[in-house]
């Protein structure tokens, strides 16, 4: 009899999985097994420019080769599908509508160049890709006039100065200040692609995920996603609470899954292993004759 634990593997098919991914996914799989829970595979192929079907096939093969097993996913189906984000647009659109109607969003027409000029500090390479948005379009009043998201960027208005705290099961208490650690972030792109933050929150709720295991590079995104979850549950209280009602979270504001962020795998010089290190792709290591055990050992497991 499986427990209520539901975890997920959520790779993007924009390249080959590398040993940094292997470690995180292995930990996610072990935690699901230890909890006698359910593990799902979600194919995060939202970006049509960067996602490739051959990488999606490769990631499924490589995860299986490592010995990771899931019981719901794009290849095996399940009760909360579709399990590929490119097939879930209706869910994201519904969330976009709710947020817009709740007054949480505004359209932003700043160019990349405007944003680059406004960026005050260089980004911390370890953490985040996105400079704090300077707020140029914040006071726009035309959100209600736009009934479809395409054509402009849409940003979530963060509550300036609010402290977002959460207890990470691996890294302990985390604390971020909205408006200074991160700014108004994208939820929908002008090329009509839902942004990562929105898609993840919508999918984790819809797929009844109870624990999120992922890399520490996403800690700050967790703070953003907690604000999104709350906004979605305010505009319709049932939205998030429904997902977690069977965990006894119902009724008390918004509920979130648990978080377990994994330390990032680094090379001998302390630099983070990035996707572009082709030589460290699981595929390459496998073809060069290494066993799954050896690859996991290289990834720092246990
Ligand atoms: Zn703007």
CSV table of C-alpha atoms and ligand atoms in Angstrom, one decimal:
chain,number,residue,atom,x,y,z
A,1,UNK,CA,0.0,0.0,0.0
A,2,UNK,CA,1.7,3.2,-1.1
A,3,UNK,CA,1.8,6.2,1.2
A,4,UNK,CA,0.5,9.7,0.3
A,5,UNK,CA,4.0,10.9,-0.6
A,6,UNK,CA,4.2,12.1,-4.1
A,7,UNK,CA,7.6,13.2,-5.5
A,8,UNK,CA,8.6,14.2,-9.0
A,9,UNK,CA,11.5,14.3,-11.4
A,10,UNK,CA,11.2,17.3,-13.7
A,11,UNK,CA,13.9,17.4,-16.3
A,12,UNK,CA,13.9,19.8,-19.3
A,13,UNK,CA,14.7,18.1,-22.6
A,14,UNK,CA,17.0,20.9,-23.7
A,15,UNK,CA,20.2,18.8,-23.6
A,16,UNK,CA,21.6,15.6,-22.3
A,17,UNK,CA,21.3,15.0,-18.6
A,18,UNK,CA,24.6,15.3,-16.8
A,19,UNK,CA,25.9,13.9,-13.5
A,20,UNK,CA,24.6,16.9,-11.5
A,21,UNK,CA,21.1,15.9,-12.6
A,22,UNK,CA,21.9,12.3,-11.8
A,23,UNK,CA,22.6,13.0,-8.2
A,24,UNK,CA,19.5,15.1,-7.7
A,25,UNK,CA,17.2,12.6,-9.4
A,26,UNK,CA,18.8,9.8,-7.5
A,27,UNK,CA,18.1,11.5,-4.2
A,28,UNK,CA,14.5,12.2,-5.3
A,29,UNK,CA,14.0,8.6,-6.2
A,30,UNK,CA,15.5,7.4,-2.9
A,31,UNK,CA,13.3,9.7,-0.9
A,32,UNK,CA,10.2,8.4,-2.7
A,33,UNK,CA,11.2,4.8,-2.1
A,34,UNK,CA,12.0,5.4,1.6
A,35,UNK,CA,8.6,7.0,2.0
A,36,UNK,CA,6.9,4.1,0.1
A,37,UNK,CA,5.5,6.9,-2.0
A,38,UNK,CA,4.8,7.6,-5.7
A,39,UNK,CA,7.4,9.1,-8.0
A,40,UNK,CA,6.3,10.8,-11.2
A,41,UNK,CA,8.3,12.0,-14.2
A,42,UNK,CA,7.3,15.3,-15.7
A,43,UNK,CA,8.7,16.4,-19.0
A,44,UNK,CA,9.3,20.2,-18.8
A,45,UNK,CA,9.3,20.8,-22.5
A,46,UNK,CA,7.5,24.2,-22.3
A,47,UNK,CA,10.0,26.1,-24.4
A,48,UNK,CA,9.4,25.1,-28.1
A,49,UNK,CA,12.7,26.8,-29.1
A,50,UNK,CA,14.9,24.9,-26.8
A,51,UNK,CA,13.1,21.5,-26.2
A,52,UNK,CA,13.8,18.6,-28.5
A,53,UNK,CA,12.0,15.3,-28.7
A,54,UNK,CA,15.3,13.4,-29.0
A,55,UNK,CA,16.4,14.8,-25.7
A,56,UNK,CA,13.2,13.8,-24.1
A,57,UNK,CA,13.7,10.3,-25.3
A,58,UNK,CA,17.3,10.4,-24.1
A,59,UNK,CA,16.4,11.6,-20.6
A,60,UNK,CA,14.0,8.7,-20.2
A,61,UNK,CA,16.6,6.2,-21.3
A,62,UNK,CA,19.3,7.7,-19.2
A,63,UNK,CA,17.2,7.8,-16.1
A,64,UNK,CA,16.2,4.2,-16.5
A,65,UNK,CA,19.8,3.2,-17.2
A,66,UNK,CA,20.7,4.8,-13.8
A,67,UNK,CA,18.1,2.5,-12.2
A,68,UNK,CA,15.5,5.2,-11.5
A,69,UNK,CA,11.9,4.0,-11.7
A,70,UNK,CA,8.7,6.1,-11.8
A,71,UNK,CA,5.1,5.0,-11.9
A,72,UNK,CA,3.5,8.0,-13.7
A,73,UNK,CA,5.0,9.9,-16.6
A,74,UNK,CA,4.8,10.7,-20.3
A,75,UNK,CA,5.9,7.2,-21.2
A,76,UNK,CA,3.7,5.3,-18.8
A,77,UNK,CA,0.6,7.6,-18.3
A,78,UNK,CA,-1.2,8.0,-15.0
A,79,UNK,CA,-4.2,9.7,-13.4
A,80,UNK,CA,-2.8,13.3,-13.4
A,81,UNK,CA,-1.6,13.6,-17.0
A,82,UNK,CA,-0.6,15.0,-19.4
A,83,UNK,CA,2.9,14.6,-18.1
A,84,UNK,CA,4.5,16.8,-20.7
A,85,UNK,CA,4.2,20.5,-20.1
A,86,UNK,CA,3.7,21.2,-23.8
A,87,UNK,CA,0.4,19.5,-23.5
A,88,UNK,CA,-0.8,21.4,-20.4
A,89,UNK,CA,-1.4,24.8,-21.8
A,90,UNK,CA,-5.1,25.0,-20.7
A,91,UNK,CA,-4.0,24.6,-17.1
A,92,UNK,CA,-1.5,27.4,-17.3
A,93,UNK,CA,-3.9,29.7,-19.1
A,94,UNK,CA,-6.5,29.2,-16.4
A,95,UNK,CA,-4.0,30.1,-13.7
A,96,UNK,CA,-2.9,33.2,-15.7
A,97,UNK,CA,-6.6,34.3,-15.9
A,98,UNK,CA,-7.1,33.8,-12.2
A,99,UNK,CA,-4.0,35.8,-11.3
A,100,UNK,CA,-4.8,38.5,-13.7
A,101,UNK,CA,-8.4,38.8,-12.4
A,102,UNK,CA,-7.0,38.8,-8.9
A,103,UNK,CA,-4.8,41.9,-9.8
A,104,UNK,CA,-1.5,40.1,-9.3
A,105,UNK,CA,-0.2,40.6,-12.8
A,106,UNK,CA,0.7,43.4,-15.1
A,107,UNK,CA,1.9,43.5,-18.7
A,108,UNK,CA,5.5,44.5,-19.2
A,109,UNK,CA,6.9,45.9,-22.5
A,110,UNK,CA,10.5,46.5,-21.3
A,111,UNK,CA,13.0,45.3,-23.8
A,112,UNK,CA,15.9,43.0,-22.8
A,113,UNK,CA,18.1,46.1,-23.2
A,114,UNK,CA,16.0,48.2,-20.8
A,115,UNK,CA,16.4,45.5,-18.2
A,116,UNK,CA,20.1,45.0,-18.8
A,117,UNK,CA,20.6,48.8,-18.3
A,118,UNK,CA,18.6,48.8,-15.1
A,119,UNK,CA,20.4,45.8,-13.6
A,120,UNK,CA,22.4,47.2,-10.7
A,121,UNK,CA,24.5,44.2,-9.6
A,122,UNK,CA,26.1,41.4,-11.4
A,123,UNK,CA,24.3,38.1,-10.9
A,124,UNK,CA,25.4,35.6,-8.5
A,125,UNK,CA,26.5,32.8,-10.9
A,126,UNK,CA,25.5,30.2,-8.4
A,127,UNK,CA,22.0,31.2,-7.8
A,128,UNK,CA,19.9,33.1,-10.1
A,129,UNK,CA,19.6,34.2,-13.7
A,130,UNK,CA,17.2,37.1,-13.3
A,131,UNK,CA,18.1,40.6,-12.1
A,132,UNK,CA,15.6,42.4,-9.9
A,133,UNK,CA,13.0,44.0,-12.1
A,134,UNK,CA,13.2,47.8,-11.7
A,135,UNK,CA,9.4,48.2,-11.7
A,136,UNK,CA,9.1,50.3,-14.8
A,137,UNK,CA,5.7,48.9,-15.9
A,138,UNK,CA,4.4,48.2,-12.4
A,139,UNK,CA,1.7,50.9,-12.3
A,140,UNK,CA,0.2,50.1,-15.6
A,141,UNK,CA,-3.6,49.8,-15.5
A,142,UNK,CA,-4.3,47.9,-18.7
A,143,UNK,CA,-4.1,44.3,-17.4
A,144,UNK,CA,-7.8,44.0,-17.5
A,145,UNK,CA,-8.0,45.1,-21.2
A,146,UNK,CA,-5.9,42.2,-22.3
A,147,UNK,CA,-7.9,39.0,-22.4
A,148,UNK,CA,-5.1,36.8,-23.9
A,149,UNK,CA,-1.5,36.7,-22.6
A,150,UNK,CA,0.3,36.7,-26.0
A,151,UNK,CA,2.2,39.7,-27.2
A,152,UNK,CA,3.6,41.2,-24.0
A,153,UNK,CA,5.5,39.8,-21.0
A,154,UNK,CA,3.4,39.3,-17.9
A,155,UNK,CA,4.9,39.9,-14.4
A,156,UNK,CA,3.8,38.9,-11.0
A,157,UNK,CA,3.8,41.9,-8.6
A,158,UNK,CA,5.7,40.7,-5.5
A,159,UNK,CA,4.7,42.2,-2.1
A,160,UNK,CA,7.5,44.6,-1.6
A,161,UNK,CA,9.5,44.0,1.6
A,162,UNK,CA,7.6,40.8,2.6
A,163,UNK,CA,9.8,38.2,4.1
A,164,UNK,CA,9.3,34.7,2.6
A,165,UNK,CA,10.5,32.0,4.8
A,166,UNK,CA,10.5,28.2,4.5
A,167,UNK,CA,12.1,25.3,6.2
A,168,UNK,CA,14.0,23.3,3.7
A,169,UNK,CA,14.3,19.6,4.7
A,170,UNK,CA,17.9,19.4,3.7
A,171,UNK,CA,19.3,23.0,4.0
A,172,UNK,CA,17.3,24.3,6.9
A,173,UNK,CA,15.5,27.6,7.2
A,174,UNK,CA,15.6,29.9,4.2
A,175,UNK,CA,14.7,33.5,4.2
A,176,UNK,CA,14.2,35.9,1.2
A,177,UNK,CA,12.9,39.4,1.0
A,178,UNK,CA,10.5,40.1,-1.9
A,179,UNK,CA,11.5,43.1,-3.9
A,180,UNK,CA,15.2,43.0,-2.9
A,181,UNK,CA,16.3,39.4,-3.2
A,182,UNK,CA,14.0,39.0,-6.2
A,183,UNK,CA,11.7,41.3,-8.1
A,184,UNK,CA,8.5,41.1,-10.1
A,185,UNK,CA,9.1,37.9,-12.1
A,186,UNK,CA,7.7,36.6,-15.4
A,187,UNK,CA,4.8,34.3,-15.5
A,188,UNK,CA,4.1,34.5,-19.2
A,189,UNK,CA,6.4,35.4,-22.1
A,190,UNK,CA,5.5,37.7,-25.0
A,191,UNK,CA,6.1,34.8,-27.4
A,192,UNK,CA,3.1,33.1,-25.6
A,193,UNK,CA,5.0,30.6,-23.6
A,194,UNK,CA,4.1,30.3,-19.9
A,195,UNK,CA,7.1,31.0,-17.7
A,196,UNK,CA,8.8,28.3,-15.6
A,197,UNK,CA,7.6,29.6,-12.3
A,198,UNK,CA,3.9,29.5,-13.2
A,199,UNK,CA,4.0,26.1,-14.9
A,200,UNK,CA,5.8,24.5,-12.0
A,201,UNK,CA,3.3,25.8,-9.4
A,202,UNK,CA,0.3,24.8,-11.5
A,203,UNK,CA,1.7,21.3,-12.2
A,204,UNK,CA,2.9,20.5,-8.7
A,205,UNK,CA,-0.6,21.4,-7.4
A,206,UNK,CA,-2.5,19.5,-10.2
A,207,UNK,CA,-0.2,16.5,-9.8
A,208,UNK,CA,-0.7,16.5,-6.0
A,209,UNK,CA,3.1,16.7,-5.3
A,210,UNK,CA,3.8,16.6,-1.6
A,211,UNK,CA,7.6,16.9,-1.7
A,212,UNK,CA,9.8,18.7,-4.2
A,213,UNK,CA,13.4,17.5,-4.5
A,214,UNK,CA,15.6,19.7,-6.7
A,215,UNK,CA,18.9,21.6,-6.9
A,216,UNK,CA,19.9,24.4,-4.5
A,217,UNK,CA,20.0,26.7,-7.6
A,218,UNK,CA,16.2,26.9,-7.3
A,219,UNK,CA,16.0,28.0,-3.6
A,220,UNK,CA,15.1,31.6,-4.6
A,221,UNK,CA,12.5,30.2,-7.1
A,222,UNK,CA,10.9,28.4,-4.2
A,223,UNK,CA,10.3,31.8,-2.5
A,224,UNK,CA,8.7,33.1,-5.8
A,225,UNK,CA,6.6,30.0,-6.1
A,226,UNK,CA,5.3,30.2,-2.6
A,227,UNK,CA,4.0,33.7,-3.4
A,228,UNK,CA,2.4,32.4,-6.6
A,229,UNK,CA,0.7,29.5,-4.7
A,230,UNK,CA,-0.7,31.9,-2.2
A,231,UNK,CA,-2.0,34.2,-4.9
A,232,UNK,CA,-3.7,31.3,-6.6
A,233,UNK,CA,-5.2,30.2,-3.4
A,234,UNK,CA,-6.5,33.7,-2.6
A,235,UNK,CA,-8.2,34.1,-5.9
A,236,UNK,CA,-9.7,30.7,-5.5
A,237,UNK,CA,-9.0,29.2,-2.1
A,238,UNK,CA,-9.7,25.8,-3.3
A,239,UNK,CA,-6.9,25.9,-5.8
A,240,UNK,CA,-4.0,24.8,-3.7
A,241,UNK,CA,-5.7,23.5,-0.6
A,242,UNK,CA,-7.7,21.0,-2.7
A,243,UNK,CA,-4.4,19.5,-3.8
A,244,UNK,CA,-3.2,19.0,-0.3
A,245,UNK,CA,-6.5,18.4,1.5
A,246,UNK,CA,-5.6,14.7,2.2
A,247,UNK,CA,-2.5,15.9,4.1
A,248,UNK,CA,-4.6,17.8,6.6
A,249,UNK,CA,-3.5,21.2,5.2
A,250,UNK,CA,-7.0,22.3,4.2
A,251,UNK,CA,-8.5,25.5,5.5
A,252,UNK,CA,-5.5,27.4,6.9
A,253,UNK,CA,-4.5,29.9,4.2
A,254,UNK,CA,-2.4,28.3,1.6
A,255,UNK,CA,-0.5,25.1,1.8
A,256,UNK,CA,2.7,24.2,0.1
A,257,UNK,CA,4.6,21.0,-0.6
A,258,UNK,CA,7.7,20.2,1.4
A,259,UNK,CA,11.1,21.1,-0.1
A,260,UNK,CA,14.4,19.3,-0.1
A,261,UNK,CA,17.0,21.2,-2.1
A,262,UNK,CA,20.2,19.3,-2.9
A,263,UNK,CA,23.7,20.8,-2.9
A,264,UNK,CA,25.0,21.3,-6.4
A,265,UNK,CA,27.7,19.0,-7.7
A,266,UNK,CA,31.0,20.8,-8.3
A,267,UNK,CA,34.2,19.9,-10.1
A,268,UNK,CA,37.7,19.9,-8.5
A,269,UNK,CA,38.0,23.7,-8.8
A,270,UNK,CA,34.6,24.3,-7.0
A,271,UNK,CA,32.8,25.3,-10.2
A,272,UNK,CA,29.3,24.1,-10.7
A,273,UNK,CA,28.9,21.3,-13.3
A,274,UNK,CA,26.7,22.8,-16.0
A,275,UNK,CA,24.8,21.1,-18.8
A,276,UNK,CA,27.3,22.2,-21.4
A,277,UNK,CA,29.9,19.8,-20.0
A,278,UNK,CA,29.1,17.2,-22.6
A,279,UNK,CA,31.8,15.0,-21.4
A,280,UNK,CA,29.9,14.7,-18.1
A,281,UNK,CA,26.6,13.8,-19.7
A,282,UNK,CA,25.2,10.5,-18.5
A,283,UNK,CA,25.0,9.4,-22.1
A,284,UNK,CA,28.7,10.0,-22.7
A,285,UNK,CA,29.8,8.3,-19.5
A,286,UNK,CA,27.6,5.3,-20.3
A,287,UNK,CA,28.9,5.0,-23.8
A,288,UNK,CA,32.4,5.2,-22.5
A,289,UNK,CA,31.7,2.0,-20.5
A,290,UNK,CA,31.0,3.2,-17.0
A,291,UNK,CA,28.4,1.4,-14.8
A,292,UNK,CA,25.5,3.3,-13.2
A,293,UNK,CA,27.2,2.7,-9.9
A,294,UNK,CA,30.3,4.4,-11.1
A,295,UNK,CA,28.4,7.4,-12.5
A,296,UNK,CA,26.5,7.9,-9.2
A,297,UNK,CA,29.8,7.7,-7.4
A,298,UNK,CA,31.3,10.4,-9.6
A,299,UNK,CA,28.2,12.5,-8.9
A,300,UNK,CA,29.0,12.3,-5.2
A,301,UNK,CA,26.5,9.6,-4.1
A,302,UNK,CA,26.1,8.7,-1.4
B,1,LIG,ZN1,8.4,46.6,-18.1
